[in-house]
Tab-separated table of N, CA and C in Angstrom:
chain	number	residue	atom	x	y	z
R	1	MET	N	18.118	0.567	-17.817
R	1	MET	CA	17.098	-0.314	-17.656
R	1	MET	C	17.798	-2.036	-17.594
R	2	ASN	N	17.989	-2.275	-16.711
R	2	ASN	CA	18.280	-3.695	-16.880
R	2	ASN	C	17.434	-4.855	-16.647
R	3	LEU	N	16.923	-5.744	-17.507
R	3	LEU	CA	15.718	-6.662	-17.302
R	3	LEU	C	16.336	-8.143	-17.841
R	4	PHE	N	15.819	-8.639	-16.234
R	4	PHE	CA	15.897	-10.184	-16.476
R	4	PHE	C	14.631	-10.696	-16.346
R	5	VAL	N	13.905	-11.904	-16.975
R	5	VAL	CA	12.951	-12.797	-16.899
R	5	VAL	C	13.616	-13.997	-16.572
R	6	GLU	N	12.823	-14.604	-15.668
R	6	GLU	CA	13.100	-16.052	-15.439
R	6	GLU	C	11.673	-16.822	-15.646
R	7	GLY	N	12.018	-18.137	-15.465
R	7	GLY	CA	10.992	-19.080	-15.041
R	7	GLY	C	10.011	-19.070	-16.452
R	8	GLY	N	8.604	-19.988	-16.458
R	8	GLY	CA	7.893	-20.083	-17.182
R	8	GLY	C	8.614	-20.600	-18.866
R	9	THR	N	7.996	-20.672	-19.722
R	9	THR	CA	8.774	-21.365	-21.037
R	9	THR	C	9.372	-20.124	-21.706
R	10	ALA	N	9.576	-20.811	-22.925
R	10	ALA	CA	10.750	-19.487	-23.682
R	10	ALA	C	9.875	-18.440	-24.544
R	11	LYS	N	8.737	-19.088	-24.726
R	11	LYS	CA	7.832	-18.406	-25.380
R	11	LYS	C	7.446	-17.377	-24.266
R	12	GLN	N	6.960	-17.494	-23.287
R	12	GLN	CA	6.392	-16.533	-22.189
R	12	GLN	C	7.654	-15.624	-22.021
R	13	ARG	N	8.643	-16.146	-21.621
R	13	ARG	CA	9.991	-15.189	-21.305
R	13	ARG	C	10.001	-13.945	-22.602
R	14	SER	N	10.068	-14.590	-23.631
R	14	SER	CA	10.422	-13.934	-24.679
R	14	SER	C	9.221	-12.515	-25.007
R	15	LEU	N	7.868	-12.872	-24.457
R	15	LEU	CA	6.839	-12.241	-24.926
R	15	LEU	C	6.948	-11.361	-23.354
R	16	ILE	N	7.407	-11.465	-22.525
R	16	ILE	CA	6.937	-10.746	-21.313
R	16	ILE	C	8.286	-9.672	-21.537
R	17	GLU	N	9.343	-10.088	-21.690
R	17	GLU	CA	10.531	-9.198	-21.640
R	17	GLU	C	10.180	-8.088	-22.959
R	18	LYS	N	10.081	-8.462	-23.981
R	18	LYS	CA	9.569	-7.368	-25.160
R	18	LYS	C	8.571	-6.409	-24.605
R	19	ALA	N	7.325	-7.219	-24.108
R	19	ALA	CA	6.241	-6.168	-23.310
R	19	ALA	C	6.750	-5.431	-22.098
R	20	ALA	N	7.395	-5.629	-21.542
R	20	ALA	CA	8.029	-5.035	-20.321
R	20	ALA	C	9.167	-3.768	-20.291
R	21	ALA	N	9.793	-3.795	-21.638
R	21	ALA	CA	10.343	-2.945	-22.020
R	21	ALA	C	9.654	-1.781	-22.739
R	22	PHE	N	8.324	-2.451	-23.761
R	22	PHE	CA	7.356	-1.270	-24.180
R	22	PHE	C	6.686	-0.864	-23.126
R	23	PHE	N	6.214	-1.631	-21.904
R	23	PHE	CA	5.445	-0.959	-21.372
R	23	PHE	C	6.578	0.544	-20.239
R	24	LEU	N	7.667	-0.201	-19.931
R	24	LEU	CA	8.551	0.908	-19.235
R	24	LEU	C	9.016	2.295	-20.047
R	25	ASN	N	9.224	1.545	-21.365
R	25	ASN	CA	9.766	2.739	-22.216
R	25	ASN	C	8.529	3.783	-22.420
R	26	ASN	N	7.253	3.294	-22.327
R	26	ASN	CA	6.631	4.465	-22.458
R	26	ASN	C	5.922	5.355	-21.081
R	27	LEU	N	6.237	4.615	-20.390
R	27	LEU	CA	5.579	4.697	-18.994
R	27	LEU	C	6.628	6.128	-17.816
R	28	LEU	N	8.065	5.260	-18.654
R	28	LEU	CA	9.082	6.430	-18.223
R	28	LEU	C	10.035	7.209	-19.561
R	29	GLN	N	9.504	8.234	-19.583
R	29	GLN	CA	10.169	8.732	-20.676
R	29	GLN	C	11.643	9.344	-20.410
R	30	LYS	N	11.901	9.806	-19.313
R	30	LYS	CA	13.356	10.907	-19.127
R	30	LYS	C	14.603	9.893	-19.020
R	31	LYS	N	15.691	10.258	-19.494
R	31	LYS	CA	16.939	9.580	-19.562
R	31	LYS	C	17.181	9.047	-18.086
R	32	SER	N	16.877	9.931	-17.295
R	32	SER	CA	17.343	9.570	-15.607
R	32	SER	C	16.577	8.452	-15.470
R	33	ASP	N	15.623	8.231	-15.811
R	33	ASP	CA	14.702	6.884	-15.228
R	33	ASP	C	15.334	5.606	-16.331
R	34	GLU	N	16.363	5.523	-16.692
R	34	GLU	CA	17.064	4.571	-17.354
R	34	GLU	C	18.190	3.492	-16.244
R	35	ASP	N	18.196	4.120	-15.150
R	35	ASP	CA	19.136	3.506	-14.324
R	35	ASP	C	18.613	2.536	-13.198
R	36	PHE	N	18.167	1.528	-13.534
R	36	PHE	CA	17.397	0.557	-12.318
R	36	PHE	C	17.274	-0.772	-13.004
R	37	GLU	N	17.085	-1.793	-12.054
R	37	GLU	CA	17.134	-3.008	-12.471
R	37	GLU	C	15.987	-3.852	-12.241
R	38	ILE	N	15.092	-4.914	-12.785
R	38	ILE	CA	13.725	-5.488	-12.809
R	38	ILE	C	14.069	-7.060	-13.068
R	39	VAL	N	13.791	-7.724	-12.030
R	39	VAL	CA	13.819	-9.152	-12.204
R	39	VAL	C	11.988	-9.445	-12.553
R	40	ILE	N	11.926	-10.252	-13.171
R	40	ILE	CA	10.740	-10.533	-13.678
R	40	ILE	C	10.932	-12.058	-13.240
R	41	ALA	N	9.999	-12.862	-12.572
R	41	ALA	CA	9.954	-14.145	-12.345
R	41	ALA	C	8.712	-14.721	-12.512
R	42	LEU	N	8.286	-15.498	-13.361
R	42	LEU	CA	7.378	-16.241	-13.766
R	42	LEU	C	7.100	-17.683	-13.030
R	43	ARG	N	6.201	-17.673	-11.970
R	43	ARG	CA	5.963	-18.620	-10.962
R	43	ARG	C	4.907	-19.546	-11.098
R	44	ARG	N	5.089	-20.374	-11.109
R	44	ARG	CA	3.779	-21.394	-11.575
R	44	ARG	C	2.760	-21.292	-10.388
R	45	ASP	N	2.830	-21.476	-9.317
R	45	ASP	CA	1.831	-21.478	-8.127
R	45	ASP	C	1.724	-20.182	-7.579
R	46	LEU	N	1.697	-19.037	-7.765
R	46	LEU	CA	1.958	-18.078	-7.319
R	46	LEU	C	0.490	-17.653	-7.114
R	47	PHE	N	-0.436	-17.918	-7.561
R	47	PHE	CA	-1.890	-17.671	-7.227
R	47	PHE	C	-2.279	-18.741	-6.083
R	48	LYS	N	-2.216	-19.853	-6.229
R	48	LYS	CA	-2.430	-20.824	-5.382
R	48	LYS	C	-1.800	-20.819	-4.071
R	49	ARG	N	-0.875	-20.229	-4.204
R	49	ARG	CA	0.266	-20.023	-2.822
R	49	ARG	C	-0.107	-19.064	-1.960
R	50	ASN	N	-0.170	-17.666	-3.095
R	50	ASN	CA	-0.110	-16.381	-2.395
R	50	ASN	C	-1.661	-16.092	-2.578
R	51	GLY	N	-2.511	-16.068	-3.275
R	51	GLY	CA	-3.780	-15.644	-3.676
R	51	GLY	C	-3.463	-14.413	-4.508
R	52	THR	N	-2.406	-14.164	-5.304
R	52	THR	CA	-2.402	-13.074	-6.308
R	52	THR	C	-1.718	-13.348	-7.550
R	53	LYS	N	-2.271	-12.902	-8.767
R	53	LYS	CA	-2.034	-13.284	-9.756
R	53	LYS	C	-0.293	-12.423	-10.183
R	54	ALA	N	-0.270	-11.569	-9.451
R	54	ALA	CA	1.278	-10.431	-9.337
R	54	ALA	C	1.357	-10.000	-8.622
R	55	ASP	N	2.530	-9.580	-8.643
R	55	ASP	CA	3.020	-8.383	-7.332
R	55	ASP	C	4.296	-7.846	-7.610
R	56	CYS	N	4.452	-6.797	-6.795
R	56	CYS	CA	6.024	-6.044	-7.602
R	56	CYS	C	6.395	-5.636	-5.801
R	57	CYS	N	7.763	-5.363	-5.812
R	57	CYS	CA	8.582	-5.160	-4.560
R	57	CYS	C	9.520	-4.140	-4.884
R	58	ILE	N	10.071	-3.695	-4.138
R	58	ILE	CA	11.210	-2.567	-4.411
R	58	ILE	C	12.142	-3.760	-3.657
R	59	ASP	N	13.262	-3.920	-4.048
R	59	ASP	CA	14.327	-4.736	-3.822
R	59	ASP	C	15.855	-3.943	-3.383
R	60	ASN	N	15.579	-2.816	-3.058
R	60	ASN	CA	16.986	-2.080	-2.579
R	60	ASN	C	17.035	-2.557	-1.432
R	61	ASP	N	19.163	-2.654	-1.302
R	61	ASP	CA	19.315	-2.669	-0.186
R	61	ASP	C	19.641	-1.433	0.737
R	62	ASP	N	19.843	-0.221	-0.145
R	62	ASP	CA	20.218	0.908	0.216
R	62	ASP	C	19.068	1.666	0.957
R	63	ASP	N	19.248	2.290	1.011
R	63	ASP	CA	18.251	3.527	2.108
R	63	ASP	C	17.766	4.459	1.135
R	64	SER	N	18.097	4.703	-0.230
R	64	SER	CA	17.697	5.894	-1.167
R	64	SER	C	16.125	5.844	-1.337
R	65	ARG	N	16.004	7.479	-1.828
R	65	ARG	CA	14.830	7.675	-1.798
R	65	ARG	C	14.228	7.066	-3.414
R	66	MET	N	15.003	7.061	-4.314
R	66	MET	CA	14.390	6.571	-5.603
R	66	MET	C	15.084	4.952	-5.622
R	67	PRO	N	14.099	4.540	-5.704
R	67	PRO	CA	14.139	2.991	-5.864
R	67	PRO	C	14.683	2.435	-7.163
R	68	THR	N	15.785	1.601	-6.934
R	68	THR	CA	16.524	1.458	-8.365
R	68	THR	C	16.713	-0.244	-8.751
R	69	VAL	N	15.803	-0.819	-7.751
R	69	VAL	CA	16.077	-2.702	-7.924
R	69	VAL	C	14.842	-2.851	-7.700
R	70	PHE	N	14.029	-3.603	-8.679
R	70	PHE	CA	12.650	-4.321	-8.415
R	70	PHE	C	12.540	-5.827	-9.005
R	71	GLU	N	11.542	-6.109	-8.102
R	71	GLU	CA	11.003	-7.495	-8.743
R	71	GLU	C	9.590	-7.906	-8.789
R	72	ILE	N	9.185	-8.018	-10.126
R	72	ILE	CA	7.807	-8.530	-10.371
R	72	ILE	C	7.613	-10.175	-10.155
R	73	ARG	N	6.677	-10.580	-9.742
R	73	ARG	CA	6.485	-11.901	-9.786
R	73	ARG	C	4.987	-12.051	-10.400
R	74	ILE	N	4.556	-13.304	-11.367
R	74	ILE	CA	3.808	-13.105	-11.976
R	74	ILE	C	3.384	-14.710	-12.206
R	75	ASP	N	2.062	-14.824	-12.248
R	75	ASP	CA	1.891	-16.703	-12.265
R	75	ASP	C	1.732	-17.237	-13.547
R	76	SER	N	2.920	-17.650	-13.981
R	76	SER	CA	2.817	-18.303	-15.347
R	76	SER	C	2.106	-19.280	-15.940
R	77	ARG	N	0.982	-19.802	-15.111
R	77	ARG	CA	-0.333	-20.600	-15.566
R	77	ARG	C	-1.294	-19.694	-16.119
R	78	MET	N	-1.456	-18.140	-16.022
R	78	MET	CA	-2.346	-17.477	-16.695
R	78	MET	C	-2.240	-17.712	-18.201
R	79	ASN	N	-3.453	-17.042	-18.770
R	79	ASN	CA	-3.061	-16.926	-20.450
R	79	ASN	C	-2.077	-15.865	-20.839
R	80	ASN	N	-1.822	-15.847	-22.145
R	80	ASN	CA	-1.102	-14.451	-22.429
R	80	ASN	C	-1.690	-13.231	-22.271
R	81	GLN	N	-3.165	-13.120	-22.377
R	81	GLN	CA	-3.573	-11.382	-22.272
R	81	GLN	C	-3.662	-11.444	-20.710
R	82	ALA	N	-3.728	-12.292	-19.849
R	82	ALA	CA	-3.726	-12.113	-18.382
R	82	ALA	C	-2.339	-11.969	-17.907
R	83	LEU	N	-1.064	-12.574	-18.292
R	83	LEU	CA	0.030	-12.092	-18.271
R	83	LEU	C	0.461	-10.868	-18.371
R	84	LEU	N	-0.051	-10.187	-19.542
R	84	LEU	CA	0.306	-8.856	-20.065
R	84	LEU	C	-0.493	-7.854	-19.101
R	85	ARG	N	-1.466	-8.043	-18.838
R	85	ARG	CA	-2.344	-7.307	-18.112
R	85	ARG	C	-1.639	-7.160	-17.032
R	86	SER	N	-1.286	-8.370	-16.187
R	86	SER	CA	-0.530	-8.238	-14.995
R	86	SER	C	0.462	-7.231	-15.042
R	87	LEU	N	1.348	-8.096	-16.031
R	87	LEU	CA	2.897	-6.981	-15.880
R	87	LEU	C	2.651	-5.587	-16.131
R	88	ALA	N	1.565	-5.081	-17.294
R	88	ALA	CA	1.366	-3.673	-17.477
R	88	ALA	C	1.145	-2.993	-16.011
R	89	HIS	N	0.516	-3.629	-15.140
R	89	HIS	CA	-0.166	-3.249	-13.848
R	89	HIS	C	0.891	-2.799	-13.055
R	90	GLU	N	1.836	-4.033	-12.878
R	90	GLU	CA	3.079	-3.676	-12.169
R	90	GLU	C	4.042	-3.064	-12.619
R	91	CYS	N	4.070	-2.897	-14.066
R	91	CYS	CA	4.981	-1.844	-14.493
R	91	CYS	C	4.866	-0.119	-14.295
R	92	VAL	N	3.218	-0.123	-14.139
R	92	VAL	CA	2.770	1.148	-13.812
R	92	VAL	C	3.141	1.427	-12.341
R	93	HIS	N	3.030	0.597	-11.426
R	93	HIS	CA	3.615	0.713	-10.071
R	93	HIS	C	4.977	1.157	-9.842
R	94	ILE	N	6.097	0.398	-10.657
R	94	ILE	CA	7.362	0.912	-10.997
R	94	ILE	C	7.281	2.184	-11.227
R	95	SER	N	6.406	2.604	-12.294
R	95	SER	CA	6.871	3.828	-12.683
R	95	SER	C	6.289	5.132	-11.954
R	96	GLN	N	5.366	4.780	-11.160
R	96	GLN	CA	4.938	5.567	-9.853
R	96	GLN	C	6.209	5.486	-8.913
R	97	TRP	N	6.619	4.640	-8.590
R	97	TRP	CA	7.795	4.658	-7.701
R	97	TRP	C	8.822	5.502	-8.207
R	98	ARG	N	9.579	5.225	-9.631
R	98	ARG	CA	10.463	5.778	-9.872
R	98	ARG	C	10.204	7.418	-10.103
R	99	THR	N	9.041	7.963	-10.493
R	99	THR	CA	8.637	9.188	-10.614
R	99	THR	C	8.609	10.142	-9.527
R	100	GLY	N	8.427	9.041	-8.297
R	100	GLY	CA	8.123	9.674	-6.843
R	100	GLY	C	6.710	9.673	-6.522
R	101	MET	N	5.643	9.449	-7.593
R	101	MET	CA	4.491	9.354	-7.365
R	101	MET	C	3.808	9.001	-5.910
R	102	LEU	N	4.609	7.630	-5.703
R	102	LEU	CA	4.362	6.793	-5.002
R	102	LEU	C	5.711	6.358	-4.051
R	103	ARG	N	5.555	6.669	-2.747
R	103	ARG	CA	6.708	6.221	-1.729
R	103	ARG	C	6.227	5.455	-0.749
R	104	GLU	N	7.103	4.557	-0.334
R	104	GLU	CA	6.802	3.482	0.839
R	104	GLU	C	7.345	4.400	1.768
R	105	SER	N	6.936	4.352	3.473
R	105	SER	CA	7.685	4.953	4.414
R	105	SER	C	8.383	3.706	5.026
R	106	LYS	N	9.706	4.346	5.142
R	106	LYS	CA	10.543	3.518	5.661
R	106	LYS	C	10.607	3.391	7.225
R	107	SER	N	9.897	4.079	7.745
R	107	SER	CA	9.988	4.500	9.323
R	107	SER	C	8.252	3.799	9.751
R	108	GLU	N	7.759	3.974	8.764
R	108	GLU	CA	6.209	3.617	9.499
R	108	GLU	C	5.737	2.452	8.603
R	109	PHE	N	5.215	1.497	9.572
R	109	PHE	CA	4.901	-0.120	8.941
R	109	PHE	C	3.683	0.221	7.744
R	110	CYS	N	3.491	-0.378	7.102
R	110	CYS	CA	1.920	-0.307	6.191
R	110	CYS	C	1.766	1.007	5.896
R	111	THR	N	2.530	2.065	5.485
R	111	THR	CA	2.240	3.441	5.270
R	111	THR	C	2.984	3.741	4.120
R	112	SER	N	2.166	4.564	2.998
R	112	SER	CA	2.590	4.902	1.775
R	112	SER	C	1.999	6.460	1.373
R	113	TYR	N	2.673	6.855	0.909
R	113	TYR	CA	2.626	8.169	0.161
R	113	TYR	C	2.227	8.268	-1.303
R	114	TRP	N	1.122	8.959	-1.689
R	114	TRP	CA	0.633	9.219	-2.993
R	114	TRP	C	0.434	10.754	-3.236
R	115	ASN	N	1.398	11.206	-3.765
R	115	ASN	CA	1.471	12.414	-4.416
R	115	ASN	C	1.707	13.474	-2.960
R	116	GLY	N	2.693	12.737	-1.874
R	116	GLY	CA	2.623	13.558	-0.778
R	116	GLY	C	1.686	13.065	0.241
R	117	LYS	N	0.681	12.613	-0.021
R	117	LYS	CA	-0.612	12.546	0.952
R	117	LYS	C	-0.201	11.125	1.753
R	118	LYS	N	-0.327	10.981	2.848
R	118	LYS	CA	-0.121	9.786	3.920
R	118	LYS	C	-1.621	8.708	3.310
R	119	TYR	N	-1.161	7.592	3.503
R	119	TYR	CA	-2.234	6.518	3.537
R	119	TYR	C	-1.605	5.214	4.271
R	120	ARG	N	-2.767	4.975	5.179
R	120	ARG	CA	-2.363	3.672	5.841
R	120	ARG	C	-2.792	2.815	4.956
R	121	THR	N	-1.737	1.963	4.604
R	121	THR	CA	-2.467	0.894	3.919
R	121	THR	C	-3.585	-0.225	4.518
R	122	ALA	N	-2.873	-0.754	5.832
R	122	ALA	CA	-3.754	-1.474	6.401
R	122	ALA	C	-5.409	-1.255	6.804
R	123	GLN	N	-5.368	0.155	6.370
R	123	GLN	CA	-6.853	0.801	7.027
R	123	GLN	C	-7.683	0.866	5.801
R	124	GLU	N	-7.348	1.223	4.378
R	124	GLU	CA	-7.251	1.412	3.123
R	124	GLU	C	-8.038	0.315	2.427
R	125	ASP	N	-9.193	0.170	1.597
R	125	ASP	CA	-9.627	-0.712	1.071
R	125	ASP	C	-8.611	-0.743	-0.214
R	126	TYR	N	-8.180	-1.873	-0.833
R	126	TYR	CA	-7.294	-1.952	-1.879
R	126	TYR	C	-7.849	-1.570	-3.378
R	127	TRP	N	-9.106	-1.429	-3.424
R	127	TRP	CA	-9.643	-0.942	-4.564
R	127	TRP	C	-9.672	0.599	-4.990
R	128	ASP	N	-9.622	1.339	-3.454
R	128	ASP	CA	-9.642	2.368	-3.368
R	128	ASP	C	-8.264	3.506	-3.326
R	129	MET	N	-7.461	2.457	-2.952
R	129	MET	CA	-5.880	3.292	-3.015
R	129	MET	C	-5.475	3.938	-4.516
R	130	PRO	N	-5.356	5.197	-4.549
R	130	PRO	CA	-5.236	6.029	-6.013
R	130	PRO	C	-4.022	5.229	-6.764
R	131	TRP	N	-3.075	4.728	-6.313
R	131	TRP	CA	-2.184	4.186	-7.271
R	131	TRP	C	-2.858	2.667	-7.661
R	132	GLU	N	-3.568	2.209	-7.154
R	132	GLU	CA	-4.101	0.806	-7.848
R	132	GLU	C	-5.399	1.193	-8.729
R	133	VAL	N	-5.958	2.455	-8.151
R	133	VAL	CA	-6.975	2.851	-9.439
R	133	VAL	C	-6.427	3.547	-10.767
R	134	ASP	N	-5.052	3.798	-10.535
R	134	ASP	CA	-4.191	4.620	-12.054
R	134	ASP	C	-3.715	3.025	-12.452
R	135	ALA	N	-3.051	2.227	-11.743
R	135	ALA	CA	-2.777	0.968	-12.361
R	135	ALA	C	-3.791	0.122	-13.417
R	136	TYR	N	-4.717	-0.171	-12.584
R	136	TYR	CA	-5.955	-0.772	-13.069
R	136	TYR	C	-6.575	0.079	-14.512
R	137	GLY	N	-6.338	1.474	-14.111
R	137	GLY	CA	-6.801	2.348	-15.720
R	137	GLY	C	-6.056	2.488	-16.730
R	138	ARG	N	-4.540	2.182	-16.385
R	138	ARG	CA	-3.560	2.201	-17.548
R	138	ARG	C	-3.353	0.838	-18.086
R	139	GLU	N	-3.475	-0.031	-17.452
R	139	GLU	CA	-3.039	-1.609	-17.884
R	139	GLU	C	-3.524	-1.919	-19.103
R	140	ILE	N	-4.763	-2.007	-19.431
R	140	ILE	CA	-5.279	-2.323	-20.575
R	140	ILE	C	-4.828	-1.322	-22.004
R	141	GLY	N	-5.094	0.052	-21.924
R	141	GLY	CA	-4.365	0.533	-22.693
R	141	GLY	C	-2.723	0.289	-23.308
R	142	LEU	N	-2.189	0.166	-22.198
R	142	LEU	CA	-0.756	-0.248	-22.481
R	142	LEU	C	-0.557	-1.824	-23.132
R	143	VAL	N	-1.371	-2.576	-22.885
R	143	VAL	CA	-1.863	-3.711	-23.463
R	143	VAL	C	-1.982	-3.767	-24.953
R	144	GLU	N	-3.256	-3.038	-25.283
R	144	GLU	CA	-3.517	-2.776	-26.530
R	144	GLU	C	-2.467	-2.170	-27.453
R	145	ARG	N	-1.840	-1.108	-26.700
R	145	ARG	CA	-0.696	-0.416	-27.411
R	145	ARG	C	0.365	-1.422	-28.063
R	146	PHE	N	1.095	-2.466	-26.673
R	146	PHE	CA	1.893	-3.065	-27.498
R	146	PHE	C	1.572	-4.399	-28.216
R	147	VAL	N	0.489	-4.700	-28.129
R	147	VAL	CA	-0.400	-5.658	-29.360
R	147	VAL	C	0.045	-5.040	-30.497
R	148	GLU	N	-0.751	-3.897	-30.630
R	148	GLU	CA	-0.633	-3.361	-31.897
R	148	GLU	C	0.853	-2.865	-32.764
R	149	SER	N	1.420	-2.443	-31.694
R	149	SER	CA	2.818	-2.131	-32.017
R	149	SER	C	3.697	-3.418	-32.614
R	150	ALA	N	3.802	-4.396	-31.754
R	150	ALA	CA	3.973	-6.077	-32.006
R	150	ALA	C	3.654	-6.707	-33.055
R	151	LYS	N	2.305	-6.241	-33.234
R	151	LYS	CA	1.427	-6.883	-34.536
R	151	LYS	C	1.327	-8.265	-34.067
R	152	LEU	N	0.477	-8.442	-33.058
R	152	LEU	CA	0.134	-9.731	-32.338
R	152	LEU	C	-1.365	-9.974	-32.378
R	153	GLN	N	-2.351	-8.770	-33.261
R	153	GLN	CA	-3.451	-8.761	-33.108
R	153	GLN	C	-4.430	-9.970	-33.992
R	154	ASN	N	-3.501	-10.655	-35.065
R	154	ASN	CA	-4.288	-11.978	-35.486
R	154	ASN	C	-3.413	-13.098	-34.678
R	155	THR	N	-2.576	-13.248	-33.674
R	155	THR	CA	-2.439	-14.123	-33.139
R	155	THR	C	-3.621	-15.002	-32.138
R	156	ARG	N	-3.737	-16.028	-32.282
R	156	ARG	CA	-4.818	-16.716	-32.077
R	156	ARG	C	-5.042	-16.385	-30.278
R	157	TRP	N	-4.097	-16.332	-29.500
R	157	TRP	CA	-4.170	-15.972	-28.398
R	157	TRP	C	-4.695	-14.712	-28.023
R	158	TYR	N	-4.728	-13.863	-29.008
R	158	TYR	CA	-5.329	-12.426	-28.703
R	158	TYR	C	-6.376	-12.154	-29.601
R	159	LYS	N	-7.119	-13.087	-30.455
R	159	LYS	CA	-8.393	-13.106	-30.983
R	159	LYS	C	-9.187	-13.848	-29.960
R	160	ILE	N	-9.045	-14.445	-29.012
R	160	ILE	CA	-9.760	-15.106	-27.908
R	160	ILE	C	-10.403	-13.723	-27.109
R	161	ASP	N	-11.701	-13.248	-26.984
R	161	ASP	CA	-12.281	-12.741	-25.941
R	161	ASP	C	-13.158	-12.821	-25.175
R	162	TYR	N	-12.391	-12.850	-24.075
R	162	TYR	CA	-13.552	-13.322	-22.787
R	162	TYR	C	-14.494	-12.356	-22.354
R	163	ASP	N	-14.777	-11.130	-23.128
R	163	ASP	CA	-15.803	-10.384	-22.781
R	163	ASP	C	-17.302	-11.045	-23.498
R	164	PHE	N	-16.733	-11.858	-24.631
R	164	PHE	CA	-17.840	-12.229	-25.168
R	164	PHE	C	-17.561	-13.804	-25.675
R	165	THR	N	-18.859	-14.780	-25.512
R	165	THR	CA	-18.618	-15.907	-25.808
R	165	THR	C	-19.592	-16.325	-26.724
C-alpha cells in the first residue's frame, strides 16, 4: 500500500498517516491487498463547500474490477477525534471495495452492488445503504483500537468526551 497525505498541519498529517496505516492493516489482512495507492487530502473548507466531512472515491483510470487508486478527502478543521472517525469510516469503504463486497457499476449511473445485490443509490436513503451501516458500525471500534495501540489515551484531545459535558 502506498499512502500519501497532503494538506493540513504537520501534526494532522502525521496522525492521519499512522491511523490510516493502522486501519487498513486491520481491515485488509491478505497479502494481495497490499497493491494499491491512497491519497488522503486534508481540505480546509470541505464541509463548507460540499456539505460533507469526508468522502472517498476510486481514481482508477483503467477498467479493472479491483480498484487500486483511491482518494480520501477530509475537512481539516475538525478536531482530532472527528478526523479519526471520518478517516476510519472512509477506510472501511476502501476495504469494502478491495474485498469486492462493494462494487460500483461502470455501465449504470448511480448503481452500486453490495455482496452482489443491486442498489440504485439515487433512490436509496443514505442511512439505509448497507455499506454505510457497515462503515458507521466499525469506525468507532477502529478509532478506539488505534488510540490504544498508539498510546494516545492520555492526550488532551482524546480526554475530551463530547458525549458528556
